[in-house]
Coordinates of C-alpha atoms in Angstrom, one line a residue:
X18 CA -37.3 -15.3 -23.4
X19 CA -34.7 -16.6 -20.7
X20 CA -34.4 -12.7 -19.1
X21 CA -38.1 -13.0 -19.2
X22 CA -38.5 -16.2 -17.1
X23 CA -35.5 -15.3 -14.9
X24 CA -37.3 -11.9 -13.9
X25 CA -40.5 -13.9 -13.1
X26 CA -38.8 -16.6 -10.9
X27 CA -37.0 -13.6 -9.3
X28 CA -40.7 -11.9 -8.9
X29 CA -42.1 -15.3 -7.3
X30 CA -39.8 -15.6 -5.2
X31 CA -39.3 -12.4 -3.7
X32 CA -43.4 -13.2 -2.9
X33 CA -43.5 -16.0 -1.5
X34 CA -40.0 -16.0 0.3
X35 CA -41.3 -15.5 3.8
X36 CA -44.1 -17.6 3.6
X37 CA -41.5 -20.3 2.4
X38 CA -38.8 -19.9 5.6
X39 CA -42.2 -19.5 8.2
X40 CA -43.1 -23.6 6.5
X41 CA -39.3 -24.4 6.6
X42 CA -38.9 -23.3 10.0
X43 CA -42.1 -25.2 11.3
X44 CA -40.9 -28.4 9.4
X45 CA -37.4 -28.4 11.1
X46 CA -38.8 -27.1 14.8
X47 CA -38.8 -30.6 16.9
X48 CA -40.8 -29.1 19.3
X49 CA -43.8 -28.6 17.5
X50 CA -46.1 -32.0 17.2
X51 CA -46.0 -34.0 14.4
X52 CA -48.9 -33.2 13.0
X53 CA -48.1 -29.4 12.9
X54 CA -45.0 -30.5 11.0
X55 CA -46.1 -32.5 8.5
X56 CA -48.9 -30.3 7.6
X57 CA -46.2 -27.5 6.9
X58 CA -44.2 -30.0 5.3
X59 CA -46.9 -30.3 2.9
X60 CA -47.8 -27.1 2.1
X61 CA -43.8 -26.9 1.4
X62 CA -43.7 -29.5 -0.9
X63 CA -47.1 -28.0 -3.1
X64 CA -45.4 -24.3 -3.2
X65 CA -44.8 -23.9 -7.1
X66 CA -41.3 -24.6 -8.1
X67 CA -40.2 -21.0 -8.4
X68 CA -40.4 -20.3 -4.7
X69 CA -36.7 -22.0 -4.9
X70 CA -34.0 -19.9 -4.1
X71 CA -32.3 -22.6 -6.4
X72 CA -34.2 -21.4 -9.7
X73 CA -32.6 -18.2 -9.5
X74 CA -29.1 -18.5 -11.5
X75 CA -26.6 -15.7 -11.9
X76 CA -28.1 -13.9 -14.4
X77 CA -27.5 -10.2 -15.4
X78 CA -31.5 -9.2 -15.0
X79 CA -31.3 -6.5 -17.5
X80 CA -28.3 -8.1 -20.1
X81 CA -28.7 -12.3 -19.8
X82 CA -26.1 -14.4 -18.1
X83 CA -23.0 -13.3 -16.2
X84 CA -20.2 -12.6 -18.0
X85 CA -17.0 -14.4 -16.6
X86 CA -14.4 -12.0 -14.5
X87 CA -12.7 -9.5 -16.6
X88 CA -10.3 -11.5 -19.6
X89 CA -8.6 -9.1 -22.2
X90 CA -5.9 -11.3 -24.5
X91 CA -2.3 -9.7 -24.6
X92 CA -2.0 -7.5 -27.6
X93 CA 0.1 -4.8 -28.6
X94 CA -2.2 -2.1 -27.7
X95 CA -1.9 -3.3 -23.8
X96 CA 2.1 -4.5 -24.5
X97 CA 4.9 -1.6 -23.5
X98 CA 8.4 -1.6 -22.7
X99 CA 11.2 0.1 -20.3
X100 CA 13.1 2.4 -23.1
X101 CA 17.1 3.5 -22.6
X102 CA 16.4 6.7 -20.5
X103 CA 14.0 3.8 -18.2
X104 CA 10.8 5.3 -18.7
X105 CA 7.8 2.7 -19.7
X106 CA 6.4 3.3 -23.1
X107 CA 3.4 1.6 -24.9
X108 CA 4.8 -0.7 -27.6
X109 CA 2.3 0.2 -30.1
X110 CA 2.3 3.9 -29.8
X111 CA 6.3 4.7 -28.3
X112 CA 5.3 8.2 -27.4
X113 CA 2.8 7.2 -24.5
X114 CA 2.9 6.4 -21.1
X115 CA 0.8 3.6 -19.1
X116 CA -2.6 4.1 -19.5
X117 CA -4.6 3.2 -16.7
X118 CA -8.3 4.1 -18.9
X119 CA -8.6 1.6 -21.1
X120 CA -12.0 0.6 -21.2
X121 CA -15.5 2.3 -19.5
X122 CA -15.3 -0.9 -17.5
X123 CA -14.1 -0.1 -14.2
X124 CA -13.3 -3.8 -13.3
X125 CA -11.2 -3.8 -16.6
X126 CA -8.9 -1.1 -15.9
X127 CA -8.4 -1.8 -12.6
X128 CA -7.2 -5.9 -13.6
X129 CA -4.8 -4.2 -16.2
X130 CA -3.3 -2.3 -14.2
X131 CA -2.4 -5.0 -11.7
X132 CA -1.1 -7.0 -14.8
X133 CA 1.1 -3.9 -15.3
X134 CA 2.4 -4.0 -11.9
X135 CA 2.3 -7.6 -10.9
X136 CA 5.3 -10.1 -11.2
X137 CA 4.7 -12.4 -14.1
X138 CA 5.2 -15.6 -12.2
X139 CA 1.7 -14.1 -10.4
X140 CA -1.8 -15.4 -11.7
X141 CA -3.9 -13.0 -13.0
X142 CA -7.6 -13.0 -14.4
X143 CA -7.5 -15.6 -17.1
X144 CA -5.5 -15.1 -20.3
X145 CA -4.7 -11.3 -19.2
X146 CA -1.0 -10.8 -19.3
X147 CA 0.8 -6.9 -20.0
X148 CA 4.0 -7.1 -21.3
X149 CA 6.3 -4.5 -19.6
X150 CA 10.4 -5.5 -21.0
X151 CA 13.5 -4.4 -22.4
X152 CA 13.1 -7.3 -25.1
X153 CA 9.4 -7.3 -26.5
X154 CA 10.4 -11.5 -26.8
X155 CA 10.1 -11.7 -23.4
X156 CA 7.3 -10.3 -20.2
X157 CA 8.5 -8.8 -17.1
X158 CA 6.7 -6.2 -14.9
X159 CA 7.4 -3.3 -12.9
X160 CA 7.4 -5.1 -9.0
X161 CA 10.0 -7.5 -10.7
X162 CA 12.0 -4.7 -12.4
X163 CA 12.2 -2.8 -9.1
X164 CA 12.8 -5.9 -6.9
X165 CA 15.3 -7.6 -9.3
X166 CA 17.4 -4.1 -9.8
X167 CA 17.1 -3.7 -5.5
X168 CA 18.5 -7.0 -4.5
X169 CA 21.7 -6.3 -7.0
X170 CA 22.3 -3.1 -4.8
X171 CA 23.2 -4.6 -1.7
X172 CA 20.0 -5.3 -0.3
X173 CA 18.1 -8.0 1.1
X174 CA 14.6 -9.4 1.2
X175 CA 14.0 -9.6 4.6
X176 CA 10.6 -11.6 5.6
X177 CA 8.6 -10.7 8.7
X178 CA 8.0 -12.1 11.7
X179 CA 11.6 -12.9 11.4
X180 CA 12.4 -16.5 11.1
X181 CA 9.4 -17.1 9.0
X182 CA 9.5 -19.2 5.6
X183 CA 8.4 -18.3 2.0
X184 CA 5.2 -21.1 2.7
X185 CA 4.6 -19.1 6.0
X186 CA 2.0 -15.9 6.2
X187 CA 5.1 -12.8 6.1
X188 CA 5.5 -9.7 5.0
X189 CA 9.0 -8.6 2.9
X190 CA 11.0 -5.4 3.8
X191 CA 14.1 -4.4 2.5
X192 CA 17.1 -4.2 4.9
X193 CA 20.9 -3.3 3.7
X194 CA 23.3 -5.8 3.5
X195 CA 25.7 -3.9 6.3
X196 CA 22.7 -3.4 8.6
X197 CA 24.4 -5.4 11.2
X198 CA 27.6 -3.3 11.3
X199 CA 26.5 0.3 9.8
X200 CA 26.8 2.7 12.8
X201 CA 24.0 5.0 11.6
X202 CA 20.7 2.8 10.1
X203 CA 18.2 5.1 8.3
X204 CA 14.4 4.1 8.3
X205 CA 11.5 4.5 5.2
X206 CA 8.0 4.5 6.1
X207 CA 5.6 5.2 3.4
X208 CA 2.3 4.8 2.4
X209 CA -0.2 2.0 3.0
X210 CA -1.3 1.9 -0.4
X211 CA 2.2 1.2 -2.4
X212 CA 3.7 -1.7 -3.2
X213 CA 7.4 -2.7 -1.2
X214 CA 9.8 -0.2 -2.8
X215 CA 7.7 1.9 -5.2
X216 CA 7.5 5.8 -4.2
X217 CA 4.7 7.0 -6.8
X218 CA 3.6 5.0 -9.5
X219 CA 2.7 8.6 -11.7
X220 CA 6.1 9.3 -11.4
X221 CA 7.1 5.6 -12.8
X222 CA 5.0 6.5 -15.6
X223 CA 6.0 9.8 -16.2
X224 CA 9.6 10.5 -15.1
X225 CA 11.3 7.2 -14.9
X226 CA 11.2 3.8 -12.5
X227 CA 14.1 4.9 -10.3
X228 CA 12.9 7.8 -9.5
X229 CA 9.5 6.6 -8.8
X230 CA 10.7 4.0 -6.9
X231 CA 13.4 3.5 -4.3
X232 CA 16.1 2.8 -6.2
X233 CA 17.4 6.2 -6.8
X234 CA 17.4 6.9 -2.3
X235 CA 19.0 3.7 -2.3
X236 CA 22.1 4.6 -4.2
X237 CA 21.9 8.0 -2.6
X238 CA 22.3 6.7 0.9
X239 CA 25.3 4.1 -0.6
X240 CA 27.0 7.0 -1.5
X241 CA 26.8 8.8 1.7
X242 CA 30.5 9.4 3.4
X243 CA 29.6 7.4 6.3
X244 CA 28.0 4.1 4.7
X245 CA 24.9 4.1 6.3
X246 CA 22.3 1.2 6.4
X247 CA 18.8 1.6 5.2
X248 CA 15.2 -0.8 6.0
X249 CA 12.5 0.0 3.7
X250 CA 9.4 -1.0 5.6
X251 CA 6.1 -2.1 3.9
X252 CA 3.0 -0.7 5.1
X253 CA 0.9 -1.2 1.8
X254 CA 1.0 -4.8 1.5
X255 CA -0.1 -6.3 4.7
X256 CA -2.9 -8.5 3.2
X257 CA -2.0 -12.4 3.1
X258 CA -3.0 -13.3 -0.2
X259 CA -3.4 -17.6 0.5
X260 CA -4.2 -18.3 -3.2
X261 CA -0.7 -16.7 -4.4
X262 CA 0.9 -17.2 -0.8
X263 CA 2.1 -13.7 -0.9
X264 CA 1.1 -10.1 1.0
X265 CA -0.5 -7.9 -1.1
X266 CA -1.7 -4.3 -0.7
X267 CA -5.5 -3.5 -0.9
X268 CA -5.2 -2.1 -4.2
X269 CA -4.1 -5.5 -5.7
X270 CA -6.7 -7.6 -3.3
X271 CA -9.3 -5.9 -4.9
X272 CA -8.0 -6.9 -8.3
X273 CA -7.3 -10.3 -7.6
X274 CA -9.7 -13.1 -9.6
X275 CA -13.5 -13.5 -9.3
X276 CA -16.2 -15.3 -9.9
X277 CA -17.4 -13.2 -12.2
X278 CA -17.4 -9.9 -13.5
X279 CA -19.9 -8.1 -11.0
X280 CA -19.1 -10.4 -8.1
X281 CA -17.6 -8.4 -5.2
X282 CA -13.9 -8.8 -4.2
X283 CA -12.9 -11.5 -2.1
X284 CA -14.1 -11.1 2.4
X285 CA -10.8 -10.5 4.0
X286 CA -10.7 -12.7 7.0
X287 CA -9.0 -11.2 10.1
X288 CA -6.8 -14.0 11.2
X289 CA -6.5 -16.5 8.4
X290 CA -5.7 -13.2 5.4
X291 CA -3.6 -11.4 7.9
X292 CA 0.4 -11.9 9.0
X293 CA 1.5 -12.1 12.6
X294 CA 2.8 -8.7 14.0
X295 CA 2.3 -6.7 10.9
X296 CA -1.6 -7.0 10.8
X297 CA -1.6 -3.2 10.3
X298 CA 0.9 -0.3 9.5
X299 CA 0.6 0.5 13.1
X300 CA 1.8 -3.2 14.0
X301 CA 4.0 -3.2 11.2
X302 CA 6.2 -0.3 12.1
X303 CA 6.3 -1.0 15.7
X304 CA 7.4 -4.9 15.1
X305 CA 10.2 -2.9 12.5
X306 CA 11.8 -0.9 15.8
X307 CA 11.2 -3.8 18.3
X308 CA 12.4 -6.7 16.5
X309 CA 14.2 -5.9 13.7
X310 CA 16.2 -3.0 14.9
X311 CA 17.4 -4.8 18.1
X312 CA 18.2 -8.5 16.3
X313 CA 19.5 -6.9 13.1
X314 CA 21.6 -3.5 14.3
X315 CA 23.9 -2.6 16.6
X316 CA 22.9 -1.5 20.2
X317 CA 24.0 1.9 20.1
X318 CA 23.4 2.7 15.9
X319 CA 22.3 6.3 15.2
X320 CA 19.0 6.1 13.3
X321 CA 17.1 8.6 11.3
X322 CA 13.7 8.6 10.4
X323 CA 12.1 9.4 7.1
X324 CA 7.5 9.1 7.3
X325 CA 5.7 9.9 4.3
X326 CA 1.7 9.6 3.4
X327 CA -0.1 8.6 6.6
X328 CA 3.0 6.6 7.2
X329 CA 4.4 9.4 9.1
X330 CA 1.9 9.6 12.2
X331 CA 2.4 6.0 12.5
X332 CA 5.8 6.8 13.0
X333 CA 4.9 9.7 15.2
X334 CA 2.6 7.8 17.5
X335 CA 5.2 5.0 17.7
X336 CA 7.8 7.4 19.2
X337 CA 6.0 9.6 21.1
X338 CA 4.8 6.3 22.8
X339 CA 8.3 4.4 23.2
X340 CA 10.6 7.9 23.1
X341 CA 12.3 6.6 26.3
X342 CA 13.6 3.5 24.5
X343 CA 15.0 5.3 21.5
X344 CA 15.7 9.2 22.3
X345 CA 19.5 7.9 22.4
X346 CA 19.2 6.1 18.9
X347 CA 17.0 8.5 16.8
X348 CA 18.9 11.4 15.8
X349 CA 16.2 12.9 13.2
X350 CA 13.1 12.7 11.7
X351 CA 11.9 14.1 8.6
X352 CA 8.1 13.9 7.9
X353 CA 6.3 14.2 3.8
X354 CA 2.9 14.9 5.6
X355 CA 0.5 17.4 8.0
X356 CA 1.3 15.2 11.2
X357 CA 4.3 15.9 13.2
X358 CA 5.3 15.4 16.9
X359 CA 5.8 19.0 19.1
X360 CA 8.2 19.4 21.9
X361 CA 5.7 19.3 24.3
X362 CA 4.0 15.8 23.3
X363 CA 7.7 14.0 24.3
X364 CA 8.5 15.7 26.9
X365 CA 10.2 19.0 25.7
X366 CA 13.0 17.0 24.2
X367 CA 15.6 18.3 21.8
X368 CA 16.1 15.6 18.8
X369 CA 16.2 17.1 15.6
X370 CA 12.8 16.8 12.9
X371 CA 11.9 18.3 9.7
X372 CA 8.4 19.1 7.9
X373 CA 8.6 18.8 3.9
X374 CA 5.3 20.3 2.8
X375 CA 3.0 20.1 -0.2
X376 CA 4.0 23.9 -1.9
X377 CA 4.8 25.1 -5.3
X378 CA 8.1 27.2 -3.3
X379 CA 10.8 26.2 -4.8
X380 CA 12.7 22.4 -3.3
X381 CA 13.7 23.1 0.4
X382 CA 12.5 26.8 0.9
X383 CA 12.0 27.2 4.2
X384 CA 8.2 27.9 4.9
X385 CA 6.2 29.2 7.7
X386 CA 4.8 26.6 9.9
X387 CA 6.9 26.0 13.4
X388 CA 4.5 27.4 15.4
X389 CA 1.7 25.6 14.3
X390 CA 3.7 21.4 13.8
X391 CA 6.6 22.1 16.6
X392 CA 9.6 21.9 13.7
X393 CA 11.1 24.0 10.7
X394 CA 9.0 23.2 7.5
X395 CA 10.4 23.3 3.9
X396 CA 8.9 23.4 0.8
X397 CA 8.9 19.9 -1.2
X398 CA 8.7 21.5 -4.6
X399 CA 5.8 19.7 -5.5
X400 CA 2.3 21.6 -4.4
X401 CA -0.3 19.3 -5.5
X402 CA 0.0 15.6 -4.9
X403 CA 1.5 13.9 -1.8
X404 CA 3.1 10.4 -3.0
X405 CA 5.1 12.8 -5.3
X406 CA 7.3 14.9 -2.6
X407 CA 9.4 12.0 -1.7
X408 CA 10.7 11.5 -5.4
X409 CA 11.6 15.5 -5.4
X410 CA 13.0 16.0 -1.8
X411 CA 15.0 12.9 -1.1
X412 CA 18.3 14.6 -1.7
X413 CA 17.6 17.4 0.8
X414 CA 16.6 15.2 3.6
X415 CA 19.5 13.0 3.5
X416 CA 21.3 16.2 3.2
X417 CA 19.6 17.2 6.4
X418 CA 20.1 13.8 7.8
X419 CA 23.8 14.0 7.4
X420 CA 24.3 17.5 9.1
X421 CA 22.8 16.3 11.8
X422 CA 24.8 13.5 11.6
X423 CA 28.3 15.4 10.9
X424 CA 28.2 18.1 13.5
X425 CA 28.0 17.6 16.9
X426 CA 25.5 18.8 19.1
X427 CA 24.1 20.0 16.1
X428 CA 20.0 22.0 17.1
X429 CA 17.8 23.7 14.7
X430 CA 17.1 26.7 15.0
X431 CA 13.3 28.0 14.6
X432 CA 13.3 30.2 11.8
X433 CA 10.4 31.0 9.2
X434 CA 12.5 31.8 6.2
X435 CA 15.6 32.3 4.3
X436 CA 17.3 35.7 5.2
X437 CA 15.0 36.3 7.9
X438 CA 16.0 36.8 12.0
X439 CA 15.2 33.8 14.1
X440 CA 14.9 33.1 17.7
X441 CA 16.9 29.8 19.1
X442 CA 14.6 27.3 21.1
X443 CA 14.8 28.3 24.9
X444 CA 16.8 31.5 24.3
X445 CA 15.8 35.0 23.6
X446 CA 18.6 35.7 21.2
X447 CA 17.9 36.7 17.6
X448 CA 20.2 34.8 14.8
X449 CA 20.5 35.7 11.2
X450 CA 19.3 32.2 9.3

């Protein structure tokens, strides 16, 4: 009976709604006489009660009332745990993995998998929690796991624009602890969609949190000869989240609280839900090389460049723009993605960049593809999703990044693949690759 009087308020309404704002709009126009007014005013007030707009409640039209936003009670089924060979496991069932399909309810899947992700200081739709621990006594999360096992390898939370405070709008990066007196600095750039830190969340699931994350490239560049200095920069989460006084990515805006379960997620407003010189990647990336770089490192540090996802033309187009400043600094580039710099764009210079591809070729094969992106391309072993090269070809671009590093003068030379002949930039010689 209620659906039935809601749809027939909803019906009136929808009738009589024009009529209604041409009355209102007469009654409220001071230039019209009196008369004119009050005659409208009348009519107004004898309009049948389910003209309102206020009759109309929110009310599913086909199901009753609203539901309130999605709530799921923590329960085993939606409990796991971080086993000895640090892979997450479902509590309840040991031999699976995360499980992001849950429920046919959209809304629900997506609020359990930010419970999954999300620190558990963080509020959340009400009463939905997700365990994720070593101890089933006690809830934890992967951002915390990752951030907590970071800061204990010699990094720091660095929180941009610099000098701002925890109650200010800032973004976090990571920055080594010897960035001010490391002599080469190398800089990660990845995708706008990822949290600060995390690599591929499939390969969390699957494969194991360090790997997935960038714990494991951390302790690789530690244990590089020379001891060089590392920022990881965030381009995903660049939204200022007031409620939880924290940048989020858009992934986790979308499954903050609502009203209710079909209202649409929260209007992002352009100055009060964004930060100050990171208000996109773009912005973000370029405030990392002209503020961070210069106040944190030294003037003459070597850096090398690492641009995954549609990080990497944001790196590009920030180079090609300020090459002048930093063709002494940046040593090489290495680039997870389809957009590179050529020669010609800066200049015909002679700085050193690599191309790792989406291919089933085995890890670092070299491929065919100078011609066409103005550098050598090698495979990244992994031919099918993008956020997943960085986990496989880590080791060989720090490998790259530290011939370039250890031998002077060192240039690529343009080859097409392994064993074939090759012909040196600017020469007509033929080598043997």
């Amino acid at each position: 009976m209620q659906v039935i009087r809601d749809h027939t308020k909803r019906k009136v309404f929808e009738q009589y709604e024009t009529q209604r704002q041409a009355l209102r709009y007469i009654v409220r126009n001071t230039t019209l006489s009196q008369r004119v007014r009050a005659q409208a005013q009348l009519q107004l007030s004898q309009m049948h009660a389910y003209t309102r707009s206020t009759q109309i409640n929110n009310r599913c039209i086909e199901g009753g009332p609203l539901t309130s936003d999605t709530s799921q009670p923590a329960s085993d089924m939606h409990s796991y745990y971080i086993t000895d060979e640090d892979q997450v496991r479902s509590i309840k069932h040991p031999d699976q993995e995360f499980n992001f399909f849950i429920s046919k309810n959209e809304r629900m899947n997506v609020v359990h998998r930010e419970a999954f992700n999300s620190l558990s200081t963080e509020p959340q739709s009400p009463s939905y929690t997700v365990r994720l621990t070593h101890d089933p006594a006690h809830t934890a999360c992967v951002r915390q796991n990752i951030q907590s096992r970071l800061l204990s390898t010699k990094l720091d939370l660095t929180l941009l624009p610099l000098g701002a405070t925890a109650a200010d709008p800032h973004v976090q990066i990571y920055t080594s602890t010897n960035i001010s007196t490391c002599t080469r600095l190398i800089v990660y750039v990845g995708e706008s969609w990822q949290d600060l830190g995390v690599l591929a969340h499939r390969t969390i699931s699957q494969e194991s949190i360090a790997s997935g994350s960038v714990i494991d490239l951390v302790r690789s560049v530690q244990e590089c000869p020379d001891n060089p200095g590392i920022i990881i920069a965030n381009t995903g989460q660049l939204l200022w989240y007031r409620g939880g006084h924290r940048a989020v990515t858009q992934t986790t805006w979308a499954a903050l609280p609502r009203q209710t379960a079909v209202s649409p997620q929260m209007e992002i407003d352009e100055v009060k839900n964004r930060v100050p010189g990171c208000k996109n990647a773009r912005e973000h990336v370029a405030y990392i090389f002209d503020e961070v770089i210069p106040k944190m490192a030294m003037q003459d540090v070597k850096i090398d460049v690492i641009g995954m996802g549609d990080g990497a033309p944001e790196v590009v187009g920030y180079l090609r723009a300020k090459w002048e400043r930093w063709e002494k600094n940046v040593q090489a580039v290495a680039l997870g993605t389809g957009f590179v710099w050529t020669v010609d764009e800066v200049g015909g210079n002679a700085k050193f960049r690599a191309f790792w591809s989406d291919c089933m070729e085995p890890l670092a094969m070299p491929l065919v593809g100078r011609n066409d992106f103005g550098c050598n391309c090698y495979s990244a072993g992994e031919g099918e999703i993008l956020e997943c090269i960085m986990p496989k070809a880590y080791k060989s671009i720090l490998k790259f990044f530290q011939l370039v590093n250890d031998v002077p003068g060192y240039r690529e030379l343009a080859g097409f693949g392994e064993g074939a002949l090759v012909e040196e930039e600017g020469t007509d010689e033929e080598v043997e690759f």
